[in-house]
C-alpha angles and dihedrals in degrees: 000000000000092000092051093049093046092048091053093044091050091050092050092050092051093046092049095041089232119157114238097258119160095244093051092046092049092049092049093047091050091047093047094049092046091240090294096114116096123233093262093050092048091048091048092050092047091051091048092049092046091051092050099040103035103016140044098289114223091003094057094091089059093050091050093059116105113255096020110130102159137029116194120196115198097168142325092296101030117077123153 
């Protein structure tokens, strides 16, 4: 489900020319889920969307760790 929601949110941002700000992402996620998503789910989806749209995607959690200064990617299964 997360992938579907994020795909639709991404498409709406692009179509509207809206920058990926937290407030805009949260509003789009709530709208997309029909208000049925709980606060934790909305927050998780917003963080995921932020990471993908304004961050480093699946590598963002590594960059957010204290003390990390470099992330080296040698292939799909080799990240230092």
